[in-house]
Amino acid sequence: MRPIMLSGHERALTQVVYNSEGDLLFTCSKDHVVNVWRSHNGERVGTYDGHNGTVWTVDVDSASSSPFAMQAVRGRVVAETESRQGGPLTQLRLPSATSTFLVTGSADNMMKLWDVKTGECLYTWEFPTAVKRVAWSEDDQRVLAVTEKRMGFPGGVSVFAINRDEPKNQSKEPQFTIKPTGSKATVAAWCGLDEFIVTAHEDGTLNLWDTEEGLLFFDKEERGHTGVITDLQMSPDGTYFVTSSKDKSAKIWSVGPHKNAHGEEEYLTLIKTYTGEPPLNSAAIVPGKPYVVMGGGQEAMNVTTTGARQGHFEVRFFHRIFEEEVSRVKGGFGPCNSIAAHPQGKGYAIGGEDGYVRVHEFDKSWFDARPYGPLEPEVD
C-alpha cells in the first residue's frame, strides 16, 4: 500500500473526515485552513477560508437526495425494499447521499456552517472558548459542539437545530447545553439513531445523555480508560463505537440496554480492548472487515530526539474479534493525530503532526487476506 501524499497544510493536522460516499476527504489543521480533496487521486478541490485560529474539528452532512430513501446515515446504507403483492423481495433501492453542508470548530471560539460546493460561509456561532469537536446528527437536522473548559468557563456540549431551508438564518441559541459536572468532555458523538449523545472525558470516563433536554441518561461508574480519551468514532451501523486514549489502548463499546454480571442494567458495555505500545490519538473501525485501525505516537514535543521506530509512529491494525495486532503500516515523521476509515472499506486516511495527509487504498491482497482462516464454515 503506497500512500498518496497530500500537501495542503503548513502545520499539524487535527482531523480528517470522509463524506458518506467516500469520494471526498475533508482535512483541517493548526494553520487555519480547511481543505477538501478527491479521495481517489488526491486532487485538492478547494478550501474553506474564514477561521483565525487552529481549526480543531470538521464534519460533513450526508442528507439523502433520493425521494424514496428512508434515511441516509453517514457511513451507513439504509435501504427501502419493495415486494409485489406480499411476495418475496423483488427490488432493493439504495439512497444516494449528497454532501451539502460542512461544520467546523476552531480555537477562535467559533463554529462555522459552510456550503460544501461553493465554499461560502453561511453562518457563524460564537462561544466563550475554543470548539474542540463538532458532529452532525444522524438525520442531519442538528449539530453538536464540544467547547473547552478554560478561563473560568465550564465548557460543555451545545446542540443546535439547523435550518436547512434557509441556511443563512440560524438560531444563535442552542436547543440545550450539556454541562458535565466532573472532568471536561474531550469528544462526543450521536448514537442510537439520535436518541443519545455519548461524551468521552479527560479523566477517561464515558457518559450517555438524552437528546431531548440534555439530561444525564447513564453514567458509566468505572472509568473506561485510565488516561485522556482522544477520539471516539461510531461503527458503520451506529450500534457501537471505538475510543482511543493516551493510556495506550483502544476499546469498543456497545450502546443499548445490557445486563451486567451483577444483574444491573447498563447502556454502555465494554466489548473489546486493544492494547499497544504508543499513546493513541485516534482509532477507527474498518467497514466490511473485522479490523480496527489506530495510530498515535510519542508526544510531538519529543519527536526531534526520537527516531520513527522509537516514536511508534506506525499505524496499527488489530483484529476486531480476537484483539490481536495483525499488521503495521509505516506512518509519517511524527505522531498520527487523526485517522478516518473509508466508508466503503476501500482504505483509510491519516493526518500527521508533520503536516501531511496520507491516503492509503487497500490493494487486492488486503481483500483476499484471511489471517484467521476462511470466513465460510467448512462443509463435509
mmCIF file of C-alpha atoms in Angstrom:
data_model
loop_
_atom_site.group_PDB
_atom_site.id
_atom_site.type_symbol
_atom_site.label_atom_id
_atom_site.label_comp_id
_atom_site.label_asym_id
_atom_site.label_seq_id
_atom_site.Cartn_x
_atom_site.Cartn_y
_atom_site.Cartn_z
ATOM 1 C CA MET A 1 0.000 0.000 0.000
ATOM 2 C CA ARG A 2 1.798 3.096 -1.228
ATOM 3 C CA PRO A 3 0.012 6.170 0.108
ATOM 4 C CA ILE A 4 -0.984 9.298 -1.765
ATOM 5 C CA MET A 5 0.779 12.177 -0.013
ATOM 6 C CA LEU A 6 -1.354 15.311 0.228
ATOM 7 C CA SER A 7 0.479 18.555 0.927
ATOM 8 C CA GLY A 8 -2.015 21.321 1.585
ATOM 9 C CA HIS A 9 -1.285 22.311 5.166
ATOM 10 C CA GLU A 10 1.653 24.117 6.738
ATOM 11 C CA ARG A 11 1.133 22.864 10.287
ATOM 12 C CA ALA A 12 -0.019 19.746 12.102
ATOM 13 C CA LEU A 13 -3.261 18.063 11.062
ATOM 14 C CA THR A 14 -6.045 17.981 13.656
ATOM 15 C CA GLN A 15 -8.777 15.915 11.966
ATOM 16 C CA VAL A 16 -9.523 14.069 8.721
ATOM 17 C CA VAL A 17 -13.063 13.046 7.717
ATOM 18 C CA TYR A 18 -14.583 11.277 4.689
ATOM 19 C CA ASN A 19 -18.035 12.137 3.426
ATOM 20 C CA SER A 20 -20.639 9.358 3.398
ATOM 21 C CA GLU A 21 -19.888 8.325 -0.193
ATOM 22 C CA GLY A 22 -16.140 8.281 0.389
ATOM 23 C CA ASP A 23 -15.337 10.347 -2.703
ATOM 24 C CA LEU A 24 -14.377 13.464 -0.734
ATOM 25 C CA LEU A 25 -11.908 13.867 2.117
ATOM 26 C CA PHE A 26 -12.031 16.905 4.421
ATOM 27 C CA THR A 27 -8.974 17.915 6.443
ATOM 28 C CA CYS A 28 -8.230 20.645 8.971
ATOM 29 C CA SER A 29 -5.108 21.719 10.802
ATOM 30 C CA LYS A 30 -3.429 24.240 13.058
ATOM 31 C CA ASP A 31 -2.797 26.589 10.112
ATOM 32 C CA HIS A 32 -6.418 27.902 9.987
ATOM 33 C CA VAL A 33 -7.081 26.062 6.703
ATOM 34 C CA VAL A 34 -9.812 23.537 5.869
ATOM 35 C CA ASN A 35 -9.239 21.573 2.649
ATOM 36 C CA VAL A 36 -11.379 19.222 0.587
ATOM 37 C CA TRP A 37 -9.774 16.571 -1.647
ATOM 38 C CA ARG A 38 -10.860 13.896 -4.085
ATOM 39 C CA SER A 39 -10.018 10.749 -2.183
ATOM 40 C CA HIS A 40 -9.233 8.522 -5.170
ATOM 41 C CA ASN A 41 -6.458 10.671 -6.645
ATOM 42 C CA GLY A 42 -5.593 13.313 -4.041
ATOM 43 C CA GLU A 43 -6.699 16.294 -6.127
ATOM 44 C CA ARG A 44 -7.452 19.318 -3.973
ATOM 45 C CA VAL A 45 -10.912 20.599 -4.858
ATOM 46 C CA GLY A 46 -10.920 23.716 -2.708
ATOM 47 C CA THR A 47 -10.527 25.385 0.674
ATOM 48 C CA TYR A 48 -12.827 26.904 3.276
ATOM 49 C CA ASP A 49 -11.265 30.150 4.474
ATOM 50 C CA GLY A 50 -12.563 32.208 7.380
ATOM 51 C CA HIS A 51 -11.179 30.972 10.680
ATOM 52 C CA ASN A 52 -8.493 32.935 12.524
ATOM 53 C CA GLY A 53 -7.143 30.176 14.731
ATOM 54 C CA THR A 54 -6.373 26.485 14.782
ATOM 55 C CA VAL A 55 -9.232 24.539 13.208
ATOM 56 C CA TRP A 56 -9.671 21.630 15.587
ATOM 57 C CA THR A 57 -12.561 19.792 14.016
ATOM 58 C CA VAL A 58 -14.645 19.284 10.881
ATOM 59 C CA ASP A 59 -17.699 17.250 9.906
ATOM 60 C CA VAL A 60 -19.855 16.962 6.794
ATOM 61 C CA ASP A 61 -23.518 16.062 6.443
ATOM 62 C CA SER A 62 -24.995 13.286 4.307
ATOM 63 C CA ALA A 63 -28.552 14.386 3.528
ATOM 64 C CA SER A 64 -30.299 11.998 1.169
ATOM 65 C CA SER A 65 -31.114 13.190 -2.318
ATOM 66 C CA SER A 66 -33.323 10.169 -3.013
ATOM 67 C CA PRO A 67 -37.102 10.766 -2.775
ATOM 68 C CA PHE A 68 -37.792 7.176 -1.752
ATOM 69 C CA ALA A 69 -34.980 6.692 0.754
ATOM 70 C CA MET A 70 -35.975 6.304 4.384
ATOM 71 C CA GLN A 71 -32.756 7.741 5.688
ATOM 72 C CA ALA A 72 -29.151 8.197 4.623
ATOM 73 C CA VAL A 73 -26.843 7.929 7.571
ATOM 74 C CA ARG A 74 -23.152 8.761 7.463
ATOM 75 C CA GLY A 75 -21.108 5.607 6.876
ATOM 76 C CA ARG A 76 -24.262 3.501 6.656
ATOM 77 C CA VAL A 77 -26.553 2.205 3.924
ATOM 78 C CA VAL A 78 -30.226 2.350 4.837
ATOM 79 C CA ALA A 79 -32.416 0.820 2.161
ATOM 80 C CA GLU A 80 -36.077 0.635 1.335
ATOM 81 C CA THR A 81 -37.403 -2.601 -0.056
ATOM 82 C CA GLU A 82 -40.389 -3.377 -2.176
ATOM 83 C CA SER A 83 -42.372 -6.565 -2.578
ATOM 84 C CA ARG A 84 -45.007 -7.441 -5.100
ATOM 85 C CA GLN A 85 -48.378 -8.403 -3.634
ATOM 86 C CA GLY A 86 -46.784 -9.590 -0.403
ATOM 87 C CA GLY A 87 -44.383 -11.888 -2.216
ATOM 88 C CA PRO A 88 -40.610 -12.189 -1.852
ATOM 89 C CA LEU A 89 -38.241 -9.278 -2.104
ATOM 90 C CA THR A 90 -38.118 -8.048 -5.671
ATOM 91 C CA GLN A 91 -36.296 -4.744 -5.538
ATOM 92 C CA LEU A 92 -33.694 -3.013 -3.414
ATOM 93 C CA ARG A 93 -33.480 0.757 -3.588
ATOM 94 C CA LEU A 94 -30.382 2.423 -2.249
ATOM 95 C CA PRO A 95 -30.400 6.084 -1.276
ATOM 96 C CA SER A 96 -27.785 8.433 -2.615
ATOM 97 C CA ALA A 97 -26.296 10.927 -0.181
ATOM 98 C CA THR A 98 -25.255 14.463 -1.022
ATOM 99 C CA SER A 99 -22.666 16.416 0.940
ATOM 100 C CA THR A 100 -24.380 19.791 1.255
ATOM 101 C CA PHE A 101 -23.213 21.453 4.467
ATOM 102 C CA LEU A 102 -19.947 21.434 6.389
ATOM 103 C CA VAL A 103 -19.360 22.488 10.006
ATOM 104 C CA THR A 104 -16.014 23.424 11.532
ATOM 105 C CA GLY A 105 -14.851 24.332 15.032
ATOM 106 C CA SER A 106 -11.833 26.455 15.837
ATOM 107 C CA ALA A 107 -9.594 27.958 18.505
ATOM 108 C CA ASP A 108 -11.004 31.357 17.504
ATOM 109 C CA ASN A 109 -14.060 30.332 19.591
ATOM 110 C CA MET A 110 -16.267 29.952 16.534
ATOM 111 C CA MET A 111 -18.250 27.226 14.798
ATOM 112 C CA LYS A 112 -18.992 27.870 11.147
ATOM 113 C CA LEU A 113 -21.517 26.424 8.708
ATOM 114 C CA TRP A 114 -20.310 26.170 5.099
ATOM 115 C CA ASP A 115 -21.725 25.395 1.688
ATOM 116 C CA VAL A 116 -19.704 22.355 0.599
ATOM 117 C CA LYS A 117 -19.980 23.112 -3.111
ATOM 118 C CA THR A 118 -19.211 26.844 -3.156
ATOM 119 C CA GLY A 119 -17.076 27.220 -0.021
ATOM 120 C CA GLU A 120 -19.275 30.079 1.210
ATOM 121 C CA CYS A 121 -19.539 30.591 4.962
ATOM 122 C CA LEU A 122 -23.274 30.563 5.655
ATOM 123 C CA TYR A 123 -23.379 31.195 9.398
ATOM 124 C CA THR A 124 -21.099 31.625 12.413
ATOM 125 C CA TRP A 125 -21.759 30.760 16.058
ATOM 126 C CA GLU A 126 -19.566 32.305 18.761
ATOM 127 C CA PHE A 127 -18.551 30.710 22.078
ATOM 128 C CA PRO A 128 -16.545 31.800 25.138
ATOM 129 C CA THR A 129 -13.868 29.153 24.479
ATOM 130 C CA ALA A 130 -12.480 27.008 21.662
ATOM 131 C CA VAL A 131 -14.649 24.471 19.834
ATOM 132 C CA LYS A 132 -12.835 21.116 20.002
ATOM 133 C CA ARG A 133 -15.312 18.736 18.309
ATOM 134 C CA VAL A 134 -18.345 19.119 16.033
ATOM 135 C CA ALA A 135 -20.653 16.377 14.747
ATOM 136 C CA TRP A 136 -23.797 16.156 12.649
ATOM 137 C CA SER A 137 -26.717 14.167 13.987
ATOM 138 C CA GLU A 138 -27.608 11.050 12.039
ATOM 139 C CA ASP A 139 -30.649 12.745 10.476
ATOM 140 C CA ASP A 140 -28.545 15.838 9.652
ATOM 141 C CA GLN A 141 -31.006 18.147 11.395
ATOM 142 C CA ARG A 142 -28.787 19.082 14.350
ATOM 143 C CA VAL A 143 -25.136 19.717 15.176
ATOM 144 C CA LEU A 144 -23.287 19.311 18.460
ATOM 145 C CA ALA A 145 -20.290 21.395 19.501
ATOM 146 C CA VAL A 146 -17.890 20.436 22.296
ATOM 147 C CA THR A 147 -16.374 23.551 23.866
ATOM 148 C CA GLU A 148 -13.270 23.700 26.003
ATOM 149 C CA LYS A 149 -13.229 24.170 29.765
ATOM 150 C CA ARG A 150 -10.935 27.159 30.250
ATOM 151 C CA MET A 151 -10.593 30.644 31.770
ATOM 152 C CA GLY A 152 -13.385 30.103 34.267
ATOM 153 C CA PHE A 153 -15.851 28.865 31.659
ATOM 154 C CA PRO A 154 -17.174 25.355 32.346
ATOM 155 C CA GLY A 155 -17.310 24.150 28.742
ATOM 156 C CA GLY A 156 -19.813 21.557 27.618
ATOM 157 C CA VAL A 157 -21.706 20.206 24.635
ATOM 158 C CA SER A 158 -24.100 22.591 22.879
ATOM 159 C CA VAL A 159 -26.727 21.247 20.463
ATOM 160 C CA PHE A 160 -28.081 23.433 17.659
ATOM 161 C CA ALA A 161 -31.019 22.839 15.317
ATOM 162 C CA ILE A 162 -30.010 23.510 11.707
ATOM 163 C CA ASN A 163 -32.333 25.383 9.371
ATOM 164 C CA ARG A 164 -31.602 23.555 6.138
ATOM 165 C CA ASP A 165 -34.149 25.534 4.093
ATOM 166 C CA GLU A 166 -32.623 28.905 4.993
ATOM 167 C CA PRO A 167 -29.027 28.107 5.929
ATOM 168 C CA LYS A 168 -28.129 31.773 6.480
ATOM 169 C CA ASN A 169 -30.937 32.125 9.013
ATOM 170 C CA GLN A 170 -29.878 30.075 12.040
ATOM 171 C CA SER A 171 -30.652 30.417 15.729
ATOM 172 C CA LYS A 172 -27.771 31.712 17.830
ATOM 173 C CA GLU A 173 -29.109 29.906 20.898
ATOM 174 C CA PRO A 174 -28.660 26.146 21.324
ATOM 175 C CA GLN A 175 -31.580 23.828 21.936
ATOM 176 C CA PHE A 176 -29.787 22.756 25.100
ATOM 177 C CA THR A 177 -26.293 22.534 26.555
ATOM 178 C CA ILE A 178 -24.842 19.509 28.312
ATOM 179 C CA LYS A 179 -22.715 20.593 31.268
ATOM 180 C CA PRO A 180 -20.638 17.758 32.723
ATOM 181 C CA THR A 181 -20.057 18.255 36.441
ATOM 182 C CA GLY A 182 -16.801 16.316 36.625
ATOM 183 C CA SER A 183 -13.992 16.083 34.123
ATOM 184 C CA LYS A 184 -14.314 18.089 30.913
ATOM 185 C CA ALA A 185 -15.597 16.447 27.731
ATOM 186 C CA THR A 186 -12.966 15.948 25.045
ATOM 187 C CA VAL A 187 -15.058 14.316 22.286
ATOM 188 C CA ALA A 188 -18.713 13.452 21.689
ATOM 189 C CA ALA A 189 -20.916 11.709 19.126
ATOM 190 C CA TRP A 190 -24.558 10.994 18.323
ATOM 191 C CA CYS A 191 -25.735 7.412 18.734
ATOM 192 C CA GLY A 192 -28.855 5.268 18.991
ATOM 193 C CA LEU A 193 -30.468 6.933 15.949
ATOM 194 C CA ASP A 194 -30.056 10.325 17.645
ATOM 195 C CA GLU A 195 -31.668 9.135 20.867
ATOM 196 C CA PHE A 196 -28.420 9.661 22.786
ATOM 197 C CA ILE A 197 -25.220 11.677 22.812
ATOM 198 C CA VAL A 198 -22.168 9.895 24.190
ATOM 199 C CA THR A 199 -19.411 12.022 25.712
ATOM 200 C CA ALA A 200 -15.832 10.991 26.487
ATOM 201 C CA HIS A 201 -13.843 12.841 29.109
ATOM 202 C CA GLU A 202 -10.366 13.882 30.123
ATOM 203 C CA ASP A 203 -10.349 11.507 33.109
ATOM 204 C CA GLY A 204 -11.242 8.503 30.918
ATOM 205 C CA THR A 205 -14.953 8.326 31.782
ATOM 206 C CA LEU A 206 -17.925 7.915 29.433
ATOM 207 C CA ASN A 207 -21.437 9.335 29.817
ATOM 208 C CA LEU A 208 -24.695 8.958 27.904
ATOM 209 C CA TRP A 209 -27.141 11.874 27.586
ATOM 210 C CA ASP A 210 -30.672 12.110 26.222
ATOM 211 C CA THR A 211 -31.180 14.399 23.238
ATOM 212 C CA GLU A 212 -34.486 15.938 24.270
ATOM 213 C CA GLU A 213 -33.265 18.101 27.156
ATOM 214 C CA GLY A 214 -29.610 17.132 27.515
ATOM 215 C CA LEU A 215 -30.113 15.296 30.805
ATOM 216 C CA LEU A 216 -27.715 12.613 32.018
ATOM 217 C CA PHE A 217 -29.152 9.242 30.989
ATOM 218 C CA PHE A 218 -26.410 6.829 32.016
ATOM 219 C CA ASP A 219 -23.210 7.366 33.977
ATOM 220 C CA LYS A 220 -20.555 4.712 33.494
ATOM 221 C CA GLU A 221 -19.289 4.421 37.064
ATOM 222 C CA GLU A 222 -15.953 2.775 36.327
ATOM 223 C CA ARG A 223 -13.553 4.674 34.100
ATOM 224 C CA GLY A 224 -13.423 3.490 30.519
ATOM 225 C CA HIS A 225 -9.742 4.447 30.241
ATOM 226 C CA THR A 226 -7.013 5.403 32.667
ATOM 227 C CA GLY A 227 -5.914 8.338 30.508
ATOM 228 C CA VAL A 228 -7.393 11.101 28.379
ATOM 229 C CA ILE A 229 -9.835 9.823 25.736
ATOM 230 C CA THR A 230 -8.574 11.333 22.498
ATOM 231 C CA ASP A 231 -11.064 10.097 19.900
ATOM 232 C CA LEU A 232 -14.477 8.462 19.569
ATOM 233 C CA GLN A 233 -15.828 7.094 16.273
ATOM 234 C CA MET A 234 -19.071 5.240 15.641
ATOM 235 C CA SER A 235 -19.385 1.921 13.808
ATOM 236 C CA PRO A 236 -20.980 1.865 10.340
ATOM 237 C CA ASP A 237 -24.323 0.685 11.769
ATOM 238 C CA GLY A 238 -24.239 3.064 14.728
ATOM 239 C CA THR A 239 -24.703 0.391 17.408
ATOM 240 C CA TYR A 240 -21.195 0.520 18.860
ATOM 241 C CA PHE A 241 -18.166 2.794 18.868
ATOM 242 C CA VAL A 242 -14.410 2.782 19.372
ATOM 243 C CA THR A 243 -12.434 5.029 21.715
ATOM 244 C CA SER A 244 -8.705 5.762 21.791
ATOM 245 C CA SER A 245 -6.721 7.046 24.732
ATOM 246 C CA LYS A 246 -3.368 8.241 25.974
ATOM 247 C CA ASP A 247 -3.328 5.101 28.153
ATOM 248 C CA LYS A 248 -2.119 3.222 25.016
ATOM 249 C CA SER A 249 -5.382 1.358 24.456
ATOM 250 C CA ALA A 250 -8.415 1.444 22.193
ATOM 251 C CA LYS A 251 -11.751 -0.037 23.231
ATOM 252 C CA ILE A 252 -15.037 -0.962 21.608
ATOM 253 C CA TRP A 253 -18.288 -0.205 23.432
ATOM 254 C CA SER A 254 -21.863 -1.174 22.641
ATOM 255 C CA VAL A 255 -24.781 1.224 23.085
ATOM 256 C CA GLY A 256 -28.057 -0.127 24.432
ATOM 257 C CA PRO A 257 -29.570 -1.954 27.411
ATOM 258 C CA HIS A 258 -27.482 -4.823 28.732
ATOM 259 C CA LYS A 259 -27.413 -6.781 31.994
ATOM 260 C CA ASN A 260 -24.019 -6.767 33.680
ATOM 261 C CA ALA A 261 -22.561 -9.503 35.890
ATOM 262 C CA HIS A 262 -24.487 -8.150 38.877
ATOM 263 C CA GLY A 263 -27.811 -8.199 37.042
ATOM 264 C CA GLU A 264 -27.897 -4.414 36.746
ATOM 265 C CA GLU A 265 -28.929 -2.734 33.508
ATOM 266 C CA GLU A 266 -26.335 -0.570 31.814
ATOM 267 C CA TYR A 267 -26.256 1.201 28.462
ATOM 268 C CA LEU A 268 -22.513 1.397 27.790
ATOM 269 C CA THR A 269 -20.876 -2.017 27.708
ATOM 270 C CA LEU A 270 -17.188 -2.731 27.100
ATOM 271 C CA ILE A 271 -16.871 -5.305 24.305
ATOM 272 C CA LYS A 272 -13.202 -5.425 23.264
ATOM 273 C CA THR A 273 -9.856 -3.956 24.319
ATOM 274 C CA TYR A 274 -6.799 -3.436 22.096
ATOM 275 C CA THR A 275 -3.527 -2.636 23.841
ATOM 276 C CA GLY A 276 -0.476 -1.336 22.025
ATOM 277 C CA GLU A 277 2.795 0.435 22.689
ATOM 278 C CA PRO A 278 2.255 4.135 21.941
ATOM 279 C CA PRO A 279 -0.206 6.632 23.405
ATOM 280 C CA LEU A 280 -3.094 6.718 20.923
ATOM 281 C CA ASN A 281 -4.550 9.825 19.297
ATOM 282 C CA SER A 282 -7.176 8.231 17.062
ATOM 283 C CA ALA A 283 -8.877 4.955 16.145
ATOM 284 C CA ALA A 284 -11.418 3.913 13.520
ATOM 285 C CA ILE A 285 -13.459 0.838 12.609
ATOM 286 C CA VAL A 286 -12.832 -0.527 9.095
ATOM 287 C CA PRO A 287 -16.189 -1.240 7.382
ATOM 288 C CA GLY A 288 -16.567 -4.656 5.794
ATOM 289 C CA LYS A 289 -13.512 -6.114 7.524
ATOM 290 C CA PRO A 290 -13.004 -7.335 11.112
ATOM 291 C CA TYR A 291 -10.304 -4.767 11.846
ATOM 292 C CA VAL A 292 -9.714 -1.663 13.924
ATOM 293 C CA VAL A 293 -7.046 0.806 12.774
ATOM 294 C CA MET A 294 -5.332 3.099 15.260
ATOM 295 C CA GLY A 295 -2.419 5.489 15.483
ATOM 296 C CA GLY A 296 -0.591 7.898 17.737
ATOM 297 C CA GLY A 297 2.986 8.016 18.911
ATOM 298 C CA GLN A 298 5.312 9.879 21.161
ATOM 299 C CA GLU A 299 4.326 13.436 22.076
ATOM 300 C CA ALA A 300 5.169 15.947 19.351
ATOM 301 C CA MET A 301 7.448 17.977 21.633
ATOM 302 C CA ASN A 302 9.796 14.980 21.929
ATOM 303 C CA VAL A 303 9.839 13.970 18.264
ATOM 304 C CA THR A 304 13.129 15.688 17.390
ATOM 305 C CA THR A 305 15.001 13.480 19.841
ATOM 306 C CA THR A 306 13.441 10.216 18.706
ATOM 307 C CA GLY A 307 13.592 8.077 15.576
ATOM 308 C CA ALA A 308 10.452 6.980 13.757
ATOM 309 C CA ARG A 309 10.618 3.431 15.103
ATOM 310 C CA GLN A 310 11.250 4.502 18.687
ATOM 311 C CA GLY A 311 8.479 7.082 18.413
ATOM 312 C CA HIS A 312 5.940 4.399 17.397
ATOM 313 C CA PHE A 313 4.526 6.431 14.526
ATOM 314 C CA GLU A 314 3.262 3.350 12.664
ATOM 315 C CA VAL A 315 -0.440 2.767 12.106
ATOM 316 C CA ARG A 316 -1.579 -0.491 13.698
ATOM 317 C CA PHE A 317 -4.331 -2.880 12.671
ATOM 318 C CA PHE A 318 -5.976 -5.095 15.281
ATOM 319 C CA HIS A 319 -8.421 -7.923 14.680
ATOM 320 C CA ARG A 320 -11.730 -6.666 15.975
ATOM 321 C CA ILE A 321 -12.803 -10.018 17.456
ATOM 322 C CA PHE A 322 -9.554 -11.652 18.603
ATOM 323 C CA GLU A 323 -7.984 -8.411 19.891
ATOM 324 C CA GLU A 324 -4.628 -9.266 18.293
ATOM 325 C CA GLU A 325 -2.384 -6.990 16.262
ATOM 326 C CA VAL A 326 -2.291 -8.258 12.675
ATOM 327 C CA SER A 327 -0.227 -5.648 10.825
ATOM 328 C CA ARG A 328 1.564 -2.317 10.908
ATOM 329 C CA VAL A 329 1.911 0.341 8.231
ATOM 330 C CA LYS A 330 4.643 2.959 8.242
ATOM 331 C CA GLY A 331 3.393 6.366 9.312
ATOM 332 C CA GLY A 332 4.918 9.800 8.938
ATOM 333 C CA PHE A 333 7.768 11.696 10.579
ATOM 334 C CA GLY A 334 5.728 12.458 13.663
ATOM 335 C CA PRO A 335 2.679 11.285 15.580
ATOM 336 C CA CYS A 336 -0.524 10.343 13.809
ATOM 337 C CA ASN A 337 -3.144 12.837 15.005
ATOM 338 C CA SER A 338 -6.268 11.601 13.220
ATOM 339 C CA ILE A 339 -7.463 8.511 11.339
ATOM 340 C CA ALA A 340 -10.532 8.052 9.154
ATOM 341 C CA ALA A 341 -11.623 4.793 7.509
ATOM 342 C CA HIS A 342 -13.149 4.913 4.036
ATOM 343 C CA PRO A 343 -16.919 4.365 4.494
ATOM 344 C CA GLN A 344 -16.884 1.578 1.896
ATOM 345 C CA GLY A 345 -13.834 -0.104 3.407
ATOM 346 C CA LYS A 346 -11.571 0.761 0.470
ATOM 347 C CA GLY A 347 -8.802 2.293 2.556
ATOM 348 C CA TYR A 348 -8.043 4.881 5.183
ATOM 349 C CA ALA A 349 -6.528 8.334 5.630
ATOM 350 C CA ILE A 350 -4.278 9.687 8.358
ATOM 351 C CA GLY A 351 -3.444 13.235 9.347
ATOM 352 C CA GLY A 352 0.012 13.675 10.824
ATOM 353 C CA GLU A 353 1.915 16.082 13.007
ATOM 354 C CA ASP A 354 4.250 16.626 10.037
ATOM 355 C CA GLY A 355 1.509 18.462 8.105
ATOM 356 C CA TYR A 356 0.886 15.725 5.532
ATOM 357 C CA VAL A 357 -2.272 13.762 4.825
ATOM 358 C CA ARG A 358 -1.610 10.183 3.735
ATOM 359 C CA VAL A 359 -4.377 8.398 1.842
ATOM 360 C CA HIS A 360 -3.987 4.613 1.701
ATOM 361 C CA GLU A 361 -6.018 2.466 -0.684
ATOM 362 C CA PHE A 362 -6.142 -1.231 0.149
ATOM 363 C CA ASP A 363 -4.759 -3.459 -2.595
ATOM 364 C CA LYS A 364 -6.132 -6.826 -3.706
ATOM 365 C CA SER A 365 -4.097 -8.791 -1.169
ATOM 366 C CA TRP A 366 -5.866 -6.923 1.634
ATOM 367 C CA PHE A 367 -9.282 -8.086 0.471
ATOM 368 C CA ASP A 368 -8.040 -11.631 -0.166
ATOM 369 C CA ALA A 369 -6.275 -11.958 3.186
ATOM 370 C CA ARG A 370 -7.709 -14.437 5.686
ATOM 371 C CA PRO A 371 -5.301 -14.272 8.662
ATOM 372 C CA TYR A 372 -7.616 -16.435 10.756
ATOM 373 C CA GLY A 373 -8.737 -18.846 8.061
ATOM 374 C CA PRO A 374 -11.720 -18.804 5.699
ATOM 375 C CA LEU A 375 -14.797 -16.860 6.693
ATOM 376 C CA GLU A 376 -17.173 -19.561 5.467
ATOM 377 C CA PRO A 377 -17.710 -22.668 7.631
ATOM 378 C CA GLU A 378 -16.338 -25.938 6.314
ATOM 379 C CA VAL A 379 -18.903 -28.241 4.720
ATOM 380 C CA ASP A 380 -18.441 -32.007 4.969
#
